[in-house]
One Martini backbone bead per residue (centre of mass of N, CA, C, O) as a GRO file, in nm:
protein
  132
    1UNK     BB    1  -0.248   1.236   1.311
    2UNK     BB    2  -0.160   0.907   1.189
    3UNK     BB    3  -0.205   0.657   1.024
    4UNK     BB    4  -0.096   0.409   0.766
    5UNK     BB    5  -0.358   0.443   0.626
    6UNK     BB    6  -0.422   0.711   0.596
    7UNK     BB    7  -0.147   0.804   0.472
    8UNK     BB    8  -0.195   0.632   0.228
    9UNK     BB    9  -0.452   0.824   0.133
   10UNK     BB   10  -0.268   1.103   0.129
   11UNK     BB   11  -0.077   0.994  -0.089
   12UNK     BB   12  -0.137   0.712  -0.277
   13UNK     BB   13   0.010   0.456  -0.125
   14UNK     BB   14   0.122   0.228  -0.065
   15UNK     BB   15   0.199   0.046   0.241
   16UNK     BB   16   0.440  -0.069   0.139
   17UNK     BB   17   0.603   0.161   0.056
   18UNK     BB   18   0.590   0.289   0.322
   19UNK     BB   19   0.768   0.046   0.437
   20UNK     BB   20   0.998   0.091   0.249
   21UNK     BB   21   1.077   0.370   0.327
   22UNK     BB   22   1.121   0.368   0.615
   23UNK     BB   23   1.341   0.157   0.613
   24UNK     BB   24   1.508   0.360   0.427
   25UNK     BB   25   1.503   0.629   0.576
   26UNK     BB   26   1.272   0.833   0.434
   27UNK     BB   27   1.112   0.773   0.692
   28UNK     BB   28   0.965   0.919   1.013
   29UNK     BB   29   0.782   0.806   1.231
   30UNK     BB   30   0.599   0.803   1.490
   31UNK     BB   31   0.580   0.664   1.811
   32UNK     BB   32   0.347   0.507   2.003
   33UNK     BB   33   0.218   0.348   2.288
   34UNK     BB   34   0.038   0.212   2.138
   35UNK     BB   35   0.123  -0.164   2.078
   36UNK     BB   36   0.323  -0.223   2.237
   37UNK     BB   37   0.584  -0.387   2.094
   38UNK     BB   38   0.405  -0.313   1.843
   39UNK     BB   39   0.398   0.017   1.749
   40UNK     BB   40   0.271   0.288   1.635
   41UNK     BB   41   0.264   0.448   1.326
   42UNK     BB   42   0.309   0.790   1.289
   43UNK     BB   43   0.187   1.102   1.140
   44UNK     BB   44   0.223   1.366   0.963
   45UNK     BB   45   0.199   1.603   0.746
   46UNK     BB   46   0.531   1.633   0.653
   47UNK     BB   47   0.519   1.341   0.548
   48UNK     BB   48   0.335   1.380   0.309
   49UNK     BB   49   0.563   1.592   0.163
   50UNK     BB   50   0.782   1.347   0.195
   51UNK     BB   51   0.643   1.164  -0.017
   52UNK     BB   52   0.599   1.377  -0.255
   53UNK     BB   53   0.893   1.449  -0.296
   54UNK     BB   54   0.994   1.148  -0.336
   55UNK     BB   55   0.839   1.125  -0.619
   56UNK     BB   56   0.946   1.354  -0.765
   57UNK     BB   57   1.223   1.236  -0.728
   58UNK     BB   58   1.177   0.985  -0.907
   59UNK     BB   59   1.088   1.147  -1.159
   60UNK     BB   60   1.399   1.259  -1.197
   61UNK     BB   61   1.622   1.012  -1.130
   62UNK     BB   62   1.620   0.927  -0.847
   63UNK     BB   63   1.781   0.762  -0.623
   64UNK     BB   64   1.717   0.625  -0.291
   65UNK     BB   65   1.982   0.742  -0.206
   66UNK     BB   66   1.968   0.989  -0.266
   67UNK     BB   67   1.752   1.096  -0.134
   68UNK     BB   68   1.841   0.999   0.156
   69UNK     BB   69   2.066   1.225   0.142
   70UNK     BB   70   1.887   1.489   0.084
   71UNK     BB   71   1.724   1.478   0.335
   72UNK     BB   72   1.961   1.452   0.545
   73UNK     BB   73   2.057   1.742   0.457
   74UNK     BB   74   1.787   1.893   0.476
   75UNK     BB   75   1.775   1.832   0.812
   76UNK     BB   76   2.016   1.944   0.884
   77UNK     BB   77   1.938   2.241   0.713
   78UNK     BB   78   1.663   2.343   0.798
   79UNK     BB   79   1.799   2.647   0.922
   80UNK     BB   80   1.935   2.672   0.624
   81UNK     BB   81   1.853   2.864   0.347
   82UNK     BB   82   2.144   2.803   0.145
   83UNK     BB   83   2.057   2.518   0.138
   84UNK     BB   84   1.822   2.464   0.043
   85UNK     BB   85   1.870   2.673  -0.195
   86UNK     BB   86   2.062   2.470  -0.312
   87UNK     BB   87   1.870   2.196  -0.302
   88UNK     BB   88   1.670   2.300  -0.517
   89UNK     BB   89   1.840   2.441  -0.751
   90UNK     BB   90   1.926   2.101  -0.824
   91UNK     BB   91   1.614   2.023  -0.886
   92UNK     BB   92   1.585   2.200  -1.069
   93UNK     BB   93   1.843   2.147  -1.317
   94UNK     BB   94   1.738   1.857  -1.353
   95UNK     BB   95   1.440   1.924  -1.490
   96UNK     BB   96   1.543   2.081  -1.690
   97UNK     BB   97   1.698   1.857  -1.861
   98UNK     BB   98   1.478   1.658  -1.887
   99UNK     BB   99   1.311   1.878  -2.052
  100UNK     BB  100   1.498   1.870  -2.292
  101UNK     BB  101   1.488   1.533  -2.346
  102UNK     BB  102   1.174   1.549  -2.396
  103UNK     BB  103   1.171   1.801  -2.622
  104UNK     BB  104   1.312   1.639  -2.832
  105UNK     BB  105   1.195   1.348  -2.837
  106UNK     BB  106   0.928   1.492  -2.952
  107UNK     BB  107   1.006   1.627  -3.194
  108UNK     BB  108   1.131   1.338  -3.311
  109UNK     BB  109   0.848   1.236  -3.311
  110UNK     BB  110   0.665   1.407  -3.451
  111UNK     BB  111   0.850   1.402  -3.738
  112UNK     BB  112   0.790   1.105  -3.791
  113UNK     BB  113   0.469   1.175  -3.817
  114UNK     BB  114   0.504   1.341  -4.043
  115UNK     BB  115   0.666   1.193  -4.258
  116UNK     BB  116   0.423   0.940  -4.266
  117UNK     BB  117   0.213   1.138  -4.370
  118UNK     BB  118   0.397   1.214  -4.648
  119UNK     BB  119   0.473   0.968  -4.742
  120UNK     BB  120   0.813   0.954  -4.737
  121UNK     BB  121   0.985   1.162  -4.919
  122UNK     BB  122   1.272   1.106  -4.763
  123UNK     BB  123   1.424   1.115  -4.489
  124UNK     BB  124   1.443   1.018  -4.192
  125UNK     BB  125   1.430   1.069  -3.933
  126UNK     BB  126   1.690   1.149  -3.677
  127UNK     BB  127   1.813   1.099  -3.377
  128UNK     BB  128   2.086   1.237  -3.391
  129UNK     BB  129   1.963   1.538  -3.426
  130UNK     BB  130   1.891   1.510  -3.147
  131UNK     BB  131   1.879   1.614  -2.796
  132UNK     BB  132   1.850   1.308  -2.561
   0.00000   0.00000   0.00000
């Protein structure tokens, strides 16, 4: 069990950032009996990996709505292979449509940098001519 300065170390996330995927109800730590009124909020490893999951769904497009959706259907359905992997499945193709618009976009630009190495001969590449 960790506290949330731990926590914020094993993340590399900032403190605030932590409070407020809590808040968002993206993270789930547990509360101990010590702090009183305002007791200490304890984190677990799942916490860890919960939070770097959550930066990855971040880094494909995904909303933080998105995000509390899929955790808590993946929640209910945590003893569900078939959920798991249908859940899993569809943040594969989310990553793969990204990286075709990333390699595309990579290409216009690459075509571009070639284009003016070689003194401007023709036209432009054209962005349209990728599929970003």
């Amino acid at each position: 069990m960790m506290l949330i300065s731990e926590f914020a170390r094993a993340t590399d996330l900032p403190v605030d950032t932590i409070r407020f995927y809590i808040a968002k109800g993206l993270l789930k730590p547990e509360r101990s009996a010590k702090g009183g009124s305002n007791p200490y909020q304890m984190f677990r490893a799942e916490d860890v990996t919960a939070a770097r999951m959550i930066r990855l769904q971040q880094t494909l497009g995904y909303s933080l709505g998105e995000i509390l959706a899929l955790n808590e259907e993946y929640r209910a359905g945590e003893h569900s292979s078939e959920r798991t992997i249908e859940v899993l499945q569809s943040q594969i193709a989310r990553l793969e449509e990204r990286k075709a618009a990333l390699d595309a976009a990579l290409s216009f630009l690459r075509g571009k940098v070639d284009w003016i190495k070689t003194g401007k001969p023709d036209d432009a590449p054209r962005l349209e001519d990728y599929q970003c």
